[in-house]
């Protein structure tokens, strides 16, 4: 049994922009106390002041979550300010756009620090904290549709997310076997309208972007995260896009290979020149306080798949009812 959100202390990494920022604002509005971490100190200070001015409770801690000692400092901040934490959200992430053979090993290792090792560090400190307190707590890891299915151009990012997914599934089974008081959820976002592409390290001539595709708002991911903070869930897919890519990729991998090869090269960059590598957020903080990015495509207002996942029995009943109605209508027309 996880606590109601208003009784929780929630740690969010990568809180200065995008999904982390949307989640922090949404959680604060629900009454949760927050420990917000990122590399952008200025953005964190502004965000904490914003939350406090609205009557919320939050503290910030500058941290490069690819460094284990910085993750330990986040824990120290949470204990010092609130005496505990109840949910840990491993959200921080960065991407590299470029052909696999072009990306330097140094850049790959740096990205793995942020996208994979930060999750390992965060998971370990959270599990230890929940076990010591003997009180149930949640760990929510933010994966990707590219953690379920590889892609071109973002091969380094996809491989790191595959590692994150494998880590999450493995540690979940180990903790379940020992009846540890930990709920572990893997969130699978589809393409999300955040500054993800602006922060990315690019080897391309054209600026990385979600282009000519279905794009979901960061608030939809925040909704999935906060639901998992209160209700133990194994997986939360944000958008039918993410679920379809995962399922179809397993059922027809060669067909999906061809689809990805034909579509992903032209839909992962825009028509403007790429920002320089020096301006990326791989080795330095990216700009903060922006939930949305500069993507162009079919921008959705929400994710109905998330809403259905929150009420699976009701959704199944509605789907069965709709199917029965269509069957009856077809039968009547045929008679």
Short mmCIF file of C-alpha atoms in Angstrom, two decimals:
data_model
loop_
_atom_site.label_atom_id
_atom_site.label_comp_id
_atom_site.label_asym_id
_atom_site.label_seq_id
_atom_site.Cartn_x
_atom_site.Cartn_y
_atom_site.Cartn_z
CA UNK A 1 0.00 0.00 0.00
CA UNK A 2 1.52 3.27 -1.14
CA UNK A 3 0.65 6.59 0.51
CA UNK A 4 -1.74 9.14 -1.02
CA UNK A 5 0.19 11.73 -2.97
CA UNK A 6 -0.54 14.53 -0.50
CA UNK A 7 1.23 12.50 2.23
CA UNK A 8 4.33 11.76 0.19
CA UNK A 9 7.84 13.15 -0.18
CA UNK A 10 8.84 12.66 -3.82
CA UNK A 11 12.35 12.86 -5.29
CA UNK A 12 12.46 13.84 -8.98
CA UNK A 13 15.68 13.90 -10.97
CA UNK A 14 15.93 15.94 -14.15
CA UNK A 15 13.38 18.31 -12.61
CA UNK A 16 14.46 21.53 -14.33
CA UNK A 17 12.71 20.95 -17.67
CA UNK A 18 10.47 18.69 -19.72
CA UNK A 19 8.87 15.69 -18.04
CA UNK A 20 10.55 16.36 -14.69
CA UNK A 21 9.32 19.95 -14.61
CA UNK A 22 5.76 18.97 -15.56
CA UNK A 23 5.77 16.22 -12.93
CA UNK A 24 7.06 18.56 -10.22
CA UNK A 25 4.35 21.14 -10.89
CA UNK A 26 1.62 18.52 -11.05
CA UNK A 27 2.81 16.80 -7.84
CA UNK A 28 3.08 20.11 -5.98
CA UNK A 29 -0.49 21.00 -6.99
CA UNK A 30 -1.59 17.66 -5.48
CA UNK A 31 0.07 18.49 -2.15
CA UNK A 32 3.22 16.35 -2.32
CA UNK A 33 6.47 17.55 -0.77
CA UNK A 34 9.26 17.60 -3.32
CA UNK A 35 13.01 17.12 -3.52
CA UNK A 36 14.04 18.40 -6.94
CA UNK A 37 17.40 17.58 -8.52
CA UNK A 38 19.12 18.64 -11.75
CA UNK A 39 22.34 20.28 -12.93
CA UNK A 40 20.68 23.64 -13.65
CA UNK A 41 20.83 25.35 -10.25
CA UNK A 42 19.16 28.58 -11.40
CA UNK A 43 16.16 26.74 -12.85
CA UNK A 44 15.76 24.68 -9.67
CA UNK A 45 15.77 27.79 -7.47
CA UNK A 46 13.14 29.49 -9.63
CA UNK A 47 10.97 26.35 -9.63
CA UNK A 48 11.15 25.90 -5.86
CA UNK A 49 10.20 29.55 -5.33
CA UNK A 50 7.30 29.13 -7.76
CA UNK A 51 6.02 26.10 -5.82
CA UNK A 52 6.41 27.79 -2.44
CA UNK A 53 4.63 30.93 -3.65
CA UNK A 54 1.65 28.72 -4.50
CA UNK A 55 1.64 27.21 -1.01
CA UNK A 56 3.61 24.07 -1.84
CA UNK A 57 6.66 22.53 -0.19
CA UNK A 58 9.86 21.85 -2.10
CA UNK A 59 13.64 21.90 -1.81
CA UNK A 60 16.28 21.69 -4.49
CA UNK A 61 19.66 20.06 -4.82
CA UNK A 62 22.09 20.59 -7.66
CA UNK A 63 23.21 17.16 -8.83
CA UNK A 64 24.81 15.45 -11.78
CA UNK A 65 23.02 12.12 -11.38
CA UNK A 66 25.67 10.37 -13.46
CA UNK A 67 27.88 10.72 -10.37
CA UNK A 68 27.06 8.39 -7.47
CA UNK A 69 28.22 10.90 -4.86
CA UNK A 70 25.75 13.48 -6.22
CA UNK A 71 22.90 10.97 -5.94
CA UNK A 72 23.90 10.36 -2.32
CA UNK A 73 23.69 14.12 -1.75
CA UNK A 74 20.08 14.07 -2.99
CA UNK A 75 19.27 11.48 -0.33
CA UNK A 76 20.99 13.60 2.32
CA UNK A 77 18.91 16.62 1.27
CA UNK A 78 15.66 14.63 1.50
CA UNK A 79 16.51 13.26 4.95
CA UNK A 80 17.69 16.63 6.25
CA UNK A 81 14.60 18.52 5.06
CA UNK A 82 11.81 15.96 5.40
CA UNK A 83 13.24 13.00 7.30
CA UNK A 84 12.41 10.55 4.49
CA UNK A 85 11.19 10.10 0.94
CA UNK A 86 8.37 7.87 -0.33
CA UNK A 87 8.80 7.89 -4.11
CA UNK A 88 11.96 8.19 -6.17
CA UNK A 89 11.55 9.16 -9.85
CA UNK A 90 14.57 8.38 -12.07
CA UNK A 91 13.77 10.81 -14.85
CA UNK A 92 17.02 12.54 -15.91
CA UNK A 93 18.11 11.77 -19.45
CA UNK A 94 19.95 13.02 -22.53
CA UNK A 95 20.17 11.80 -26.12
CA UNK A 96 22.77 11.66 -28.87
CA UNK A 97 21.70 11.93 -32.52
CA UNK A 98 24.16 10.39 -34.94
CA UNK A 99 25.14 7.23 -36.78
CA UNK A 100 26.45 4.58 -34.38
CA UNK A 101 29.85 4.43 -36.06
CA UNK A 102 30.28 8.21 -35.86
CA UNK A 103 29.55 8.75 -32.15
CA UNK A 104 32.68 8.84 -30.02
CA UNK A 105 33.15 6.32 -27.21
CA UNK A 106 33.68 9.23 -24.80
CA UNK A 107 30.26 10.65 -25.67
CA UNK A 108 28.64 7.22 -25.40
CA UNK A 109 30.07 6.68 -21.92
CA UNK A 110 28.93 10.11 -20.77
CA UNK A 111 25.42 9.45 -22.01
CA UNK A 112 25.33 6.07 -20.25
CA UNK A 113 26.30 7.83 -17.01
CA UNK A 114 23.19 9.99 -17.28
CA UNK A 115 20.72 7.52 -18.79
CA UNK A 116 21.67 4.23 -17.15
CA UNK A 117 24.04 4.56 -14.22
CA UNK A 118 21.91 7.31 -12.66
CA UNK A 119 19.03 4.82 -12.55
CA UNK A 120 21.24 2.20 -10.90
CA UNK A 121 22.42 4.69 -8.28
CA UNK A 122 18.91 5.99 -7.64
CA UNK A 123 17.41 2.51 -7.40
CA UNK A 124 20.03 1.33 -4.91
CA UNK A 125 19.67 4.28 -2.53
CA UNK A 126 15.86 4.13 -2.69
CA UNK A 127 15.70 0.38 -2.03
CA UNK A 128 18.08 0.75 0.91
CA UNK A 129 15.97 3.60 2.32
CA UNK A 130 12.68 1.71 2.07
CA UNK A 131 14.15 -1.44 3.60
CA UNK A 132 15.63 0.46 6.52
CA UNK A 133 12.30 2.17 7.24
CA UNK A 134 10.26 -1.02 6.61
CA UNK A 135 7.69 1.22 4.92
CA UNK A 136 6.52 0.66 1.32
CA UNK A 137 7.93 3.06 -1.23
CA UNK A 138 7.93 3.47 -5.01
CA UNK A 139 10.68 3.65 -7.60
CA UNK A 140 9.59 4.95 -11.00
CA UNK A 141 12.05 4.61 -13.88
CA UNK A 142 11.45 6.57 -17.07
CA UNK A 143 12.24 4.38 -20.04
CA UNK A 144 11.33 4.93 -23.69
CA UNK A 145 9.65 3.35 -26.66
CA UNK A 146 13.24 3.06 -27.90
CA UNK A 147 14.00 0.90 -24.87
CA UNK A 148 11.52 -1.62 -26.29
CA UNK A 149 12.55 -1.24 -29.90
CA UNK A 150 15.87 -0.06 -31.34
CA UNK A 151 16.07 2.84 -33.75
CA UNK A 152 18.43 4.45 -36.22
CA UNK A 153 20.30 7.71 -35.53
CA UNK A 154 19.64 7.41 -31.75
CA UNK A 155 21.31 4.01 -31.39
CA UNK A 156 23.33 5.07 -28.32
CA UNK A 157 20.20 6.37 -26.58
CA UNK A 158 18.20 3.26 -27.48
CA UNK A 159 20.89 0.90 -26.16
CA UNK A 160 21.06 2.79 -22.86
CA UNK A 161 17.28 2.59 -22.53
CA UNK A 162 17.40 -1.16 -23.30
CA UNK A 163 19.85 -1.45 -20.41
CA UNK A 164 17.53 0.59 -18.17
CA UNK A 165 14.57 -1.64 -19.06
CA UNK A 166 16.59 -4.78 -18.34
CA UNK A 167 17.80 -3.41 -15.02
CA UNK A 168 14.26 -2.48 -13.99
CA UNK A 169 12.78 -5.89 -14.83
CA UNK A 170 15.62 -7.77 -13.13
CA UNK A 171 15.68 -5.80 -9.88
CA UNK A 172 11.88 -5.95 -9.69
CA UNK A 173 11.97 -9.76 -9.68
CA UNK A 174 14.73 -9.91 -7.09
CA UNK A 175 12.89 -7.57 -4.74
CA UNK A 176 9.57 -9.38 -5.24
CA UNK A 177 11.25 -12.70 -4.43
CA UNK A 178 12.40 -11.35 -1.05
CA UNK A 179 9.10 -9.53 -0.38
CA UNK A 180 10.85 -6.17 -0.14
CA UNK A 181 8.54 -3.18 0.50
CA UNK A 182 9.22 -1.64 -2.92
CA UNK A 183 6.99 -0.96 -5.91
CA UNK A 184 8.94 -0.61 -9.16
CA UNK A 185 7.31 0.88 -12.24
CA UNK A 186 8.76 1.29 -15.71
CA UNK A 187 7.21 4.14 -17.69
CA UNK A 188 7.40 3.79 -21.49
CA UNK A 189 6.88 7.23 -23.07
CA UNK A 190 6.25 7.61 -26.78
CA UNK A 191 7.49 10.72 -28.52
CA UNK A 192 7.03 13.58 -26.04
CA UNK A 193 6.98 17.33 -26.69
CA UNK A 194 9.88 18.42 -24.45
CA UNK A 195 13.25 20.22 -25.03
CA UNK A 196 14.77 16.72 -25.35
CA UNK A 197 15.91 17.44 -28.92
CA UNK A 198 17.25 20.90 -28.11
CA UNK A 199 19.35 19.45 -25.28
CA UNK A 200 20.62 16.53 -27.37
CA UNK A 201 24.21 16.11 -28.55
CA UNK A 202 24.01 16.13 -32.33
CA UNK A 203 26.27 14.70 -35.02
CA UNK A 204 23.67 15.58 -37.68
CA UNK A 205 23.69 18.46 -40.15
CA UNK A 206 20.02 19.21 -39.35
CA UNK A 207 18.62 19.96 -35.88
CA UNK A 208 17.20 16.90 -34.08
CA UNK A 209 13.43 17.03 -33.67
CA UNK A 210 10.27 14.97 -33.43
CA UNK A 211 8.98 15.74 -36.88
CA UNK A 212 5.95 14.56 -38.88
CA UNK A 213 4.77 12.17 -36.16
CA UNK A 214 2.38 11.80 -33.22
CA UNK A 215 3.73 13.72 -30.20
CA UNK A 216 2.36 13.57 -26.65
CA UNK A 217 2.49 16.32 -24.00
CA UNK A 218 4.83 15.97 -21.00
CA UNK A 219 1.79 16.27 -18.72
CA UNK A 220 0.68 12.84 -19.95
CA UNK A 221 3.92 11.31 -18.68
CA UNK A 222 3.53 13.21 -15.41
CA UNK A 223 0.04 11.74 -15.05
CA UNK A 224 1.44 8.22 -15.48
CA UNK A 225 4.26 8.87 -12.99
CA UNK A 226 1.99 10.23 -10.27
CA UNK A 227 -0.50 7.40 -10.71
CA UNK A 228 2.32 4.89 -10.24
CA UNK A 229 3.43 6.79 -7.13
CA UNK A 230 0.10 5.90 -5.50
CA UNK A 231 -0.72 2.58 -7.19
CA UNK A 232 1.79 -0.26 -7.73
CA UNK A 233 2.05 -0.75 -11.50
CA UNK A 234 4.50 -2.88 -13.43
CA UNK A 235 4.44 -0.78 -16.61
CA UNK A 236 2.82 2.45 -17.79
CA UNK A 237 2.81 3.18 -21.53
CA UNK A 238 2.33 6.81 -22.51
CA UNK A 239 0.49 6.75 -25.82
CA UNK A 240 -0.75 3.84 -27.92
CA UNK A 241 2.26 4.65 -30.13
CA UNK A 242 4.66 3.30 -27.49
CA UNK A 243 2.62 0.14 -26.92
CA UNK A 244 2.19 -0.60 -30.63
CA UNK A 245 5.90 -0.15 -31.34
CA UNK A 246 6.76 -2.57 -28.52
CA UNK A 247 4.20 -5.22 -29.49
CA UNK A 248 4.65 -5.02 -33.27
CA UNK A 249 8.42 -5.00 -32.86
CA UNK A 250 8.22 -8.36 -31.07
CA UNK A 251 5.64 -9.95 -33.37
CA UNK A 252 7.13 -8.80 -36.69
CA UNK A 253 10.71 -7.62 -36.07
CA UNK A 254 11.86 -7.65 -39.70
CA UNK A 255 8.82 -5.69 -40.83
CA UNK A 256 9.47 -3.18 -38.06
CA UNK A 257 13.13 -2.97 -39.16
CA UNK A 258 12.01 -1.87 -42.61
CA UNK A 259 9.47 0.61 -41.24
CA UNK A 260 12.06 2.20 -38.98
CA UNK A 261 14.63 2.35 -41.77
CA UNK A 262 12.16 4.10 -44.08
CA UNK A 263 10.65 6.56 -41.61
CA UNK A 264 13.05 7.39 -38.79
CA UNK A 265 15.80 9.01 -40.86
CA UNK A 266 13.41 11.69 -42.13
CA UNK A 267 11.34 12.19 -38.96
CA UNK A 268 14.11 12.71 -36.37
CA UNK A 269 15.41 16.04 -37.60
CA UNK A 270 13.96 19.33 -38.80
CA UNK A 271 14.85 21.54 -41.76
CA UNK A 272 17.14 23.92 -39.86
CA UNK A 273 20.89 23.60 -39.14
CA UNK A 274 21.86 21.59 -36.11
CA UNK A 275 23.10 23.28 -32.95
CA UNK A 276 26.78 22.74 -32.27
CA UNK A 277 27.95 19.97 -29.95
CA UNK A 278 29.26 22.66 -27.58
CA UNK A 279 25.69 23.89 -27.06
CA UNK A 280 24.29 20.49 -26.07
CA UNK A 281 23.45 19.39 -22.53
CA UNK A 282 25.61 16.27 -22.61
CA UNK A 283 28.46 17.79 -20.58
CA UNK A 284 26.77 20.90 -19.16
CA UNK A 285 23.30 21.91 -17.95
CA UNK A 286 20.72 22.60 -20.63
CA UNK A 287 18.37 25.56 -20.49
CA UNK A 288 15.63 25.09 -17.91
CA UNK A 289 12.02 25.96 -17.01
CA UNK A 290 10.60 24.83 -20.36
CA UNK A 291 8.18 21.89 -20.40
CA UNK A 292 7.67 21.95 -24.19
CA UNK A 293 10.10 21.77 -27.07
CA UNK A 294 10.20 22.95 -30.68
CA UNK A 295 8.76 19.79 -32.24
CA UNK A 296 6.44 19.77 -35.22
CA UNK A 297 3.84 17.11 -35.86
CA UNK A 298 0.52 15.90 -34.53
CA UNK A 299 0.68 17.34 -31.00
CA UNK A 300 -1.79 15.44 -28.82
CA UNK A 301 -3.53 17.07 -25.84
CA UNK A 302 -3.34 13.98 -23.66
CA UNK A 303 -2.79 10.21 -23.74
CA UNK A 304 -5.99 8.20 -23.61
CA UNK A 305 -3.86 5.07 -23.22
CA UNK A 306 -2.63 6.40 -19.86
CA UNK A 307 -6.19 7.11 -18.76
CA UNK A 308 -7.29 3.61 -19.79
CA UNK A 309 -4.31 2.09 -17.93
CA UNK A 310 -5.46 3.81 -14.75
CA UNK A 311 -8.85 2.08 -15.00
CA UNK A 312 -8.19 -1.25 -16.77
CA UNK A 313 -11.41 -3.03 -15.76
CA UNK A 314 -13.61 -0.12 -16.83
CA UNK A 315 -11.68 0.22 -20.08
CA UNK A 316 -11.98 -3.52 -20.78
CA UNK A 317 -15.72 -3.39 -20.12
CA UNK A 318 -16.14 -0.41 -22.44
CA UNK A 319 -14.08 -2.12 -25.14
CA UNK A 320 -16.14 -5.32 -24.80
CA UNK A 321 -19.35 -3.30 -24.96
CA UNK A 322 -18.16 -1.46 -28.06
CA UNK A 323 -17.16 -4.75 -29.68
CA UNK A 324 -20.52 -6.32 -28.90
CA UNK A 325 -22.33 -3.31 -30.35
CA UNK A 326 -20.31 -3.44 -33.56
CA UNK A 327 -20.91 -7.19 -33.86
CA UNK A 328 -24.66 -6.73 -33.37
CA UNK A 329 -24.71 -3.90 -35.92
CA UNK A 330 -22.82 -5.99 -38.47
CA UNK A 331 -25.11 -8.96 -37.87
CA UNK A 332 -28.22 -6.80 -38.29
CA UNK A 333 -26.93 -5.36 -41.56
CA UNK A 334 -26.11 -8.80 -42.83
CA UNK A 335 -29.58 -10.21 -42.15
#
